[in-house]
Tab-separated table of N, CA and C in Angstrom:
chain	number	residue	atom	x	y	z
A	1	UNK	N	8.919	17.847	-25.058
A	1	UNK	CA	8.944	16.674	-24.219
A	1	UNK	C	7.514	16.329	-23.819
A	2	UNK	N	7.286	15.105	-24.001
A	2	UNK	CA	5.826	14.453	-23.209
A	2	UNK	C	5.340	14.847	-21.950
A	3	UNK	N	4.154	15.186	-21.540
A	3	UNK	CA	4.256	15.331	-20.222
A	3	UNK	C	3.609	14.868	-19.658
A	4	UNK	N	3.169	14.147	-19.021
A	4	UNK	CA	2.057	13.305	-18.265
A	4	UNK	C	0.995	13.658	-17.484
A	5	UNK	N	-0.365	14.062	-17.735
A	5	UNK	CA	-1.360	14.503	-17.246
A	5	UNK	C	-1.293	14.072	-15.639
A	6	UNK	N	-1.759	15.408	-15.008
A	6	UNK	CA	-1.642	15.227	-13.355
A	6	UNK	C	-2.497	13.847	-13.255
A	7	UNK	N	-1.508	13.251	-12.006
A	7	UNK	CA	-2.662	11.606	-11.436
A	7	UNK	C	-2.254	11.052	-12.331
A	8	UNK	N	-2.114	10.861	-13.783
A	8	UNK	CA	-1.808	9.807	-14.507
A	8	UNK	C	-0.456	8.836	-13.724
A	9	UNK	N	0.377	9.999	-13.546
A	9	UNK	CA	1.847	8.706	-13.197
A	9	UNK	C	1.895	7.903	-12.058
A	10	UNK	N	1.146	8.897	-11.085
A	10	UNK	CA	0.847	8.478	-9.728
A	10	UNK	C	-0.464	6.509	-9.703
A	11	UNK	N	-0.851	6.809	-10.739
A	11	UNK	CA	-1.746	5.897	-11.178
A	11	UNK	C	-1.155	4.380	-11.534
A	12	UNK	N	0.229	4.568	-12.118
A	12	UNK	CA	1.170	3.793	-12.733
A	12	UNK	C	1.735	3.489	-11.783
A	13	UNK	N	2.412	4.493	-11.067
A	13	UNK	CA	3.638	3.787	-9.974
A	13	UNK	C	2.638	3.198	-8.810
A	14	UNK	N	1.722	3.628	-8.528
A	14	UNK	CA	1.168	3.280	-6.901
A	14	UNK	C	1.434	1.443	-7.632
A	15	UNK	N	0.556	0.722	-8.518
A	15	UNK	CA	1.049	-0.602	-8.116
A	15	UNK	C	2.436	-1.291	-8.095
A	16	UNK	N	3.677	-0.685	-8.605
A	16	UNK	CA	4.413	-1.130	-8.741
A	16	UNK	C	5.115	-0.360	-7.517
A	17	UNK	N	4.834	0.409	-6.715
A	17	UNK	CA	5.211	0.302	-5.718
A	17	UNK	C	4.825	-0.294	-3.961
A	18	UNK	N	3.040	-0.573	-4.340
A	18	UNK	CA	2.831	-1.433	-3.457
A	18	UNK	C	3.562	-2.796	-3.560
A	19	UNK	N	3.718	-3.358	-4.510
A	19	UNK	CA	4.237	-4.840	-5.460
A	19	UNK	C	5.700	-5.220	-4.734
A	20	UNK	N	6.409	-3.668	-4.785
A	20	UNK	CA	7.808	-3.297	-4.669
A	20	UNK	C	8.007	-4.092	-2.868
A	21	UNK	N	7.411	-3.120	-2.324
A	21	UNK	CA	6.912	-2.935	-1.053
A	21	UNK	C	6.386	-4.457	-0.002
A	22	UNK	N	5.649	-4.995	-0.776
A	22	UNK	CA	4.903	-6.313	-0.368
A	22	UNK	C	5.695	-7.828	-0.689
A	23	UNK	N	6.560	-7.586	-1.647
A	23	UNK	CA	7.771	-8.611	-1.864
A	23	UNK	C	9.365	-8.220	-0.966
A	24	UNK	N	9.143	-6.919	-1.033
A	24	UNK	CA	10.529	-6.946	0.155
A	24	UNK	C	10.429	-7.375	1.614
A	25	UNK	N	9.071	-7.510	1.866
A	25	UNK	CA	8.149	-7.219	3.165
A	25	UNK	C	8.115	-8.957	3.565
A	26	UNK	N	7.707	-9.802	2.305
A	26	UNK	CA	8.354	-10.954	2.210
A	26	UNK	C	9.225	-11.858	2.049
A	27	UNK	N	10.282	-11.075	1.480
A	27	UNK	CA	11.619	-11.154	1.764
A	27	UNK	C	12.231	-11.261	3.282
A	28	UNK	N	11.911	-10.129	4.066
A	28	UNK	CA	12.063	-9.718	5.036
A	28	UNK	C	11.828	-11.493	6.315
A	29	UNK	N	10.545	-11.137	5.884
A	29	UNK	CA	9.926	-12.035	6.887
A	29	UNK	C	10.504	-14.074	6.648
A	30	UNK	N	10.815	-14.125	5.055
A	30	UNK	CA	11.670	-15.447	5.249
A	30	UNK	C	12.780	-15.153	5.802
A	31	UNK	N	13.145	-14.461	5.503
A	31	UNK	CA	15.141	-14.000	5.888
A	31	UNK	C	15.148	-14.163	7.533
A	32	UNK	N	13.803	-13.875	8.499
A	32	UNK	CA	13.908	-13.622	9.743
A	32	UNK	C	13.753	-15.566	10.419
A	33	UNK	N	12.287	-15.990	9.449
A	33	UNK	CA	11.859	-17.435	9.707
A	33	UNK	C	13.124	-17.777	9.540
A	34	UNK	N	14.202	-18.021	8.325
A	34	UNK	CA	15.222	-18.684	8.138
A	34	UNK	C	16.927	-19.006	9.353
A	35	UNK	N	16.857	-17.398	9.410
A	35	UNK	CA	17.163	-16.925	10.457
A	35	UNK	C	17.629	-17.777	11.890
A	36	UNK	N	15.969	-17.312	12.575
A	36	UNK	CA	15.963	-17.889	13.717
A	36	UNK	C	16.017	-19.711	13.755
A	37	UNK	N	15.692	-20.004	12.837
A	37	UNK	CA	15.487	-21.476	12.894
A	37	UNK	C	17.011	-22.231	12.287
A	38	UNK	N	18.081	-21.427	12.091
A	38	UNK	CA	19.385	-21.747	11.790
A	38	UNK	C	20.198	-22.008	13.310
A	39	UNK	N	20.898	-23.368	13.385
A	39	UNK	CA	21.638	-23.734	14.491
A	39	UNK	C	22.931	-23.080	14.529
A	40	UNK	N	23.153	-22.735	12.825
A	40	UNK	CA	24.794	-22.266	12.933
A	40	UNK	C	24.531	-20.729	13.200
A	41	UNK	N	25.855	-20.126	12.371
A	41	UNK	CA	26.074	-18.466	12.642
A	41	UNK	C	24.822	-18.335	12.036
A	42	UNK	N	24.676	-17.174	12.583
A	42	UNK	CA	23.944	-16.054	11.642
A	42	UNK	C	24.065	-14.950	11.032
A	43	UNK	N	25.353	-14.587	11.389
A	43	UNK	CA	26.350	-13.812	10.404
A	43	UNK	C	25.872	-13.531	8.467
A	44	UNK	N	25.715	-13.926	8.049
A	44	UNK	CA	25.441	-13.936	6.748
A	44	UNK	C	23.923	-13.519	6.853
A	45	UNK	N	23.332	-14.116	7.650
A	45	UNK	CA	21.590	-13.879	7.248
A	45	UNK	C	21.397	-12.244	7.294
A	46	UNK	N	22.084	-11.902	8.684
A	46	UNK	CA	22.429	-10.688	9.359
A	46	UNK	C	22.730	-9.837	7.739
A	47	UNK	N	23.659	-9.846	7.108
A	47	UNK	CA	24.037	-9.293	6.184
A	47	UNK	C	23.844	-9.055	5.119
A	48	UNK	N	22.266	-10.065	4.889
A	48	UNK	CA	21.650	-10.288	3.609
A	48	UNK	C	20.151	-9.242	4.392
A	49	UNK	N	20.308	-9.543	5.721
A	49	UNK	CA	18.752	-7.986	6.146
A	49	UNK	C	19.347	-7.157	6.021
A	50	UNK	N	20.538	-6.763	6.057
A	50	UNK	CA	21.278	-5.542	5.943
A	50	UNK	C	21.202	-5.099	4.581
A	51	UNK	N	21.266	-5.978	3.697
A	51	UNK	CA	21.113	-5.610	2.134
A	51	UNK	C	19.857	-5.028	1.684
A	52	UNK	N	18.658	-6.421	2.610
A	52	UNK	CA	17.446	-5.914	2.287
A	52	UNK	C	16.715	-4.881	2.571
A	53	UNK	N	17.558	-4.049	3.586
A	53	UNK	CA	16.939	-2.990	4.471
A	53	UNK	C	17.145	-1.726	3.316
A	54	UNK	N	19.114	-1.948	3.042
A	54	UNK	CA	19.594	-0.987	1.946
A	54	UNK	C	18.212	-1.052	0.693
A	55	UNK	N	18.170	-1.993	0.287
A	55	UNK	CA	17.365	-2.350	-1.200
A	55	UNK	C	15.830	-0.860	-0.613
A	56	UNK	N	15.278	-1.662	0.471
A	56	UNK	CA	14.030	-0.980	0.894
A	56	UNK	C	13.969	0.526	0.959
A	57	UNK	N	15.042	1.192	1.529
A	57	UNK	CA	15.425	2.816	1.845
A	57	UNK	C	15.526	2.962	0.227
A	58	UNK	N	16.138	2.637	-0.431
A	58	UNK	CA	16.617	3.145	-1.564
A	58	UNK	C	15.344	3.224	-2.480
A	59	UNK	N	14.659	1.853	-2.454
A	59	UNK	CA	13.122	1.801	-3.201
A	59	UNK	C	12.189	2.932	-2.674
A	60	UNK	N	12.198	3.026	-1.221
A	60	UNK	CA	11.342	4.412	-0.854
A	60	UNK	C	11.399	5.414	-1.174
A	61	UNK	N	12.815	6.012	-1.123
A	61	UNK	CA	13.343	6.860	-1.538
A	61	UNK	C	12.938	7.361	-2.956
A	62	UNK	N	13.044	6.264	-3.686
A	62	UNK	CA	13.133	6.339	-5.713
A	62	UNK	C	11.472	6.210	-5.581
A	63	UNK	N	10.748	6.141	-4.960
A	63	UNK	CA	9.571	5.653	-5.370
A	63	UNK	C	8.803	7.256	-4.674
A	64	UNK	N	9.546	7.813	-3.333
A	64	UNK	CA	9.023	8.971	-3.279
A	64	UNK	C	9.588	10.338	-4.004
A	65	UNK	N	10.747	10.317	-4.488
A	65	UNK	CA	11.219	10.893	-5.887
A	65	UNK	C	10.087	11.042	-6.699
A	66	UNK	N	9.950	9.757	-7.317
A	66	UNK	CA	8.682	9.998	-8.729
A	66	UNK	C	7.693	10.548	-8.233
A	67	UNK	N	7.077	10.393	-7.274
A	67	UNK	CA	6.125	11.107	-6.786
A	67	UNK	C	5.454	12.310	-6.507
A	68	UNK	N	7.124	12.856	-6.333
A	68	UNK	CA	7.662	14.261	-5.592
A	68	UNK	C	7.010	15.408	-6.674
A	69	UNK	N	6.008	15.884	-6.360
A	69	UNK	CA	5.692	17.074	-7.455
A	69	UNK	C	6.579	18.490	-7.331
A	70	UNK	N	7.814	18.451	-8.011
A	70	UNK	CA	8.486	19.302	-8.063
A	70	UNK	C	8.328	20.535	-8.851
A	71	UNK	N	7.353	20.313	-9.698
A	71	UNK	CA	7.187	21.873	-10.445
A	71	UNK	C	6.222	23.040	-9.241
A	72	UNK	N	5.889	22.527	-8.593
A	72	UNK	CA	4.935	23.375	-7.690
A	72	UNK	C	5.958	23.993	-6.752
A	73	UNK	N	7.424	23.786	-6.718
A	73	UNK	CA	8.468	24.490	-5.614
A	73	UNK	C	8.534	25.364	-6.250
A	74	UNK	N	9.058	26.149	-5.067
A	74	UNK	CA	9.297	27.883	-5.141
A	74	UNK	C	10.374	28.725	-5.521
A	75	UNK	N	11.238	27.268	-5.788
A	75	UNK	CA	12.439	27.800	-6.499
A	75	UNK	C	12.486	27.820	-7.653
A	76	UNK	N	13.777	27.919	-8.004
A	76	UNK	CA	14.413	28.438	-9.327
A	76	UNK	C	14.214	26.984	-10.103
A	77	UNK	N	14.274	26.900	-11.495
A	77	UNK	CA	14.661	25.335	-11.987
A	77	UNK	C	15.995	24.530	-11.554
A	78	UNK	N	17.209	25.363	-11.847
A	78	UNK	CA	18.355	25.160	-11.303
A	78	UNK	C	18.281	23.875	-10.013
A	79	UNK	N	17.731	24.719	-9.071
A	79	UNK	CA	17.290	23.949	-7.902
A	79	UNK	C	16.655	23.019	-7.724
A	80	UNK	N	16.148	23.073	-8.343
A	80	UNK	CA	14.534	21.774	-8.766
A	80	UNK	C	15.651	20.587	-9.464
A	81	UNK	N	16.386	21.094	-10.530
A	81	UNK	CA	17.441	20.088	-11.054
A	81	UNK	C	18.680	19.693	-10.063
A	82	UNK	N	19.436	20.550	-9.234
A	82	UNK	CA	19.948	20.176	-7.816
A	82	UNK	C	19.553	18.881	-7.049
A	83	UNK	N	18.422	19.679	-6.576
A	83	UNK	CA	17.545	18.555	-5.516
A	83	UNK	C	17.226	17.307	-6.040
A	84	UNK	N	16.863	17.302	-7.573
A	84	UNK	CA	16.761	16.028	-7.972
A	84	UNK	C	17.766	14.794	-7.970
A	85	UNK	N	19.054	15.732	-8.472
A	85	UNK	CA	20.642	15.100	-9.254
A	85	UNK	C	21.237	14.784	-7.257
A	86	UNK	N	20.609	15.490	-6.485
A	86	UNK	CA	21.402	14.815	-5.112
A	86	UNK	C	20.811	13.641	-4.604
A	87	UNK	N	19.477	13.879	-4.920
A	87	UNK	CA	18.138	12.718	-3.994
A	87	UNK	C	18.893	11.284	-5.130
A	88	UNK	N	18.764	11.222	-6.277
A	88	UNK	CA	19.379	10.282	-6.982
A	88	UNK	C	20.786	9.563	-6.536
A	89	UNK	N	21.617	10.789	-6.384
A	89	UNK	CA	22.997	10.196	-5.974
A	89	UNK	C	22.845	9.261	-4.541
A	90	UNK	N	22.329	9.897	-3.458
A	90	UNK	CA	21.568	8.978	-2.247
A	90	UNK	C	21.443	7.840	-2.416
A	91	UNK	N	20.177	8.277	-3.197
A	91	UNK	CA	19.766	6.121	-3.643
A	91	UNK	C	20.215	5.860	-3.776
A	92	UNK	N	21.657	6.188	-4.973
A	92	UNK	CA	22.125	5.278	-5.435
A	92	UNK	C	23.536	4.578	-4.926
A	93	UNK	N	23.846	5.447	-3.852
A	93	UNK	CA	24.641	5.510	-2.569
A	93	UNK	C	24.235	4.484	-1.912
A	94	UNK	N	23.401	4.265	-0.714
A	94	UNK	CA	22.455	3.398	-0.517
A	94	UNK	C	22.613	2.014	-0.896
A	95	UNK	N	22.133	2.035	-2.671
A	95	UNK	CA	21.988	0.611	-3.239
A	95	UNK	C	23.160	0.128	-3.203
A	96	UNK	N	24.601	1.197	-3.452
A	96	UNK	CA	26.092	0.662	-3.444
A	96	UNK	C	26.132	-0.322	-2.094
A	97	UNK	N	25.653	0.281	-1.387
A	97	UNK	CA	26.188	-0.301	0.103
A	97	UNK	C	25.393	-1.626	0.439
A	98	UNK	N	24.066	-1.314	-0.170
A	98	UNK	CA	23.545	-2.803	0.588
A	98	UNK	C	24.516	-3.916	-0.496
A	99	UNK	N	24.120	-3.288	-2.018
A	99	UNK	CA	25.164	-4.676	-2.577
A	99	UNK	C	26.430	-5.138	-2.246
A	100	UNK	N	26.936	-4.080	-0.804
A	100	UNK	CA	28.605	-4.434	-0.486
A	100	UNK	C	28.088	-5.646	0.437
A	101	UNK	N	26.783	-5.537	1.231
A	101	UNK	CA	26.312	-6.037	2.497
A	101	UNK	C	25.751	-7.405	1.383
A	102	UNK	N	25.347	-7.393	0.640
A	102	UNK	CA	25.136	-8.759	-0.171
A	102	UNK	C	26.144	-9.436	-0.929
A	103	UNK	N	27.375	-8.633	-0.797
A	103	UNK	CA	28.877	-9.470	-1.270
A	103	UNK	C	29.299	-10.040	-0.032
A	104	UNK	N	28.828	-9.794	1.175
A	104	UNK	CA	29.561	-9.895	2.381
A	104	UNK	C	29.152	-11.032	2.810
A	105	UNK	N	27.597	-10.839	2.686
A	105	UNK	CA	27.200	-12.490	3.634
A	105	UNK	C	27.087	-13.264	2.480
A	106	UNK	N	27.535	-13.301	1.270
A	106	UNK	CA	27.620	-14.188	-0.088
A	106	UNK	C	29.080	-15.198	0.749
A	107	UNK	N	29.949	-13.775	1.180
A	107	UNK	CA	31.394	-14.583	1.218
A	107	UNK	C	31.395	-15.236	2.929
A	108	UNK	N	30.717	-14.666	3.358
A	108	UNK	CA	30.559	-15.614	5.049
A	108	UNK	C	29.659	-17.033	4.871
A	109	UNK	N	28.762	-17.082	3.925
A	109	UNK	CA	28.371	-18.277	3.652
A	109	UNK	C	29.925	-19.315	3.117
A	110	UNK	N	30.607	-18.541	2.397
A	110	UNK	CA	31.517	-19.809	1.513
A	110	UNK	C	32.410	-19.967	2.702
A	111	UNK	N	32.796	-18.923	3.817
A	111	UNK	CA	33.617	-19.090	4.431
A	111	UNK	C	33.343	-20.216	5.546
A	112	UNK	N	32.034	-20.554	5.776
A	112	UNK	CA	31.112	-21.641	6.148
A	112	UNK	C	31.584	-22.899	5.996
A	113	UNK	N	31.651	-23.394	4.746
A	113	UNK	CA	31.912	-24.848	4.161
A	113	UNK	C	33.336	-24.960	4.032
């Protein structure tokens, strides 16, 4: 298997996780402008930060994963493969839920009109 010289990957992900980071961050901040400046509910907006919050934990998460220099632990491999196969299931736990929270205020918008 390939293996990637120390610093090399870290080299790769840092921009695509500042990138990651700085568009959710703007996300964030229309979703809030939009938000407050809405006369009706806000029910839905509510539920689309709720998504974006899910999206954000889950990106941190996956982004401090890759990061995670796991051959330097003190355990067994077994474990090293454990810790990995649970931190994954998380995220991906996580991403389930915000996309329930982005089906939700999808359907409070239609329930709107």
């Amino acid at each position: 298997m390939y293996e990637l010289s120390n610093g090399l990957l870290d080299s790769i992900i840092e921009p695509f996780k500042n990138g990651f980071f700085i568009v959710i961050t703007i996300v964030l901040c229309w979703l809030f402008y939009i938000m407050f400046n809405q006369q009706n509910t806000k029910t839905p907006y509510l539920w689309f930060i709720a998504h974006i919050l899910g999206i954000l934990i889950s990106g941190y998460l996956f982004f401090e994963l890759l990061t995670t220099n796991m051959k330097n632990s003190h355990g067994i491999q077994s474990w090293v493969y454990d810790e990995v196969s649970y931190r994954y299931k998380i995220i991906g736990l996580i991403w389930v839920v915000s996309l329930f929270c982005l089906l939700i205020g999808i359907n409070c918008f239609r329930k709107q009109k």
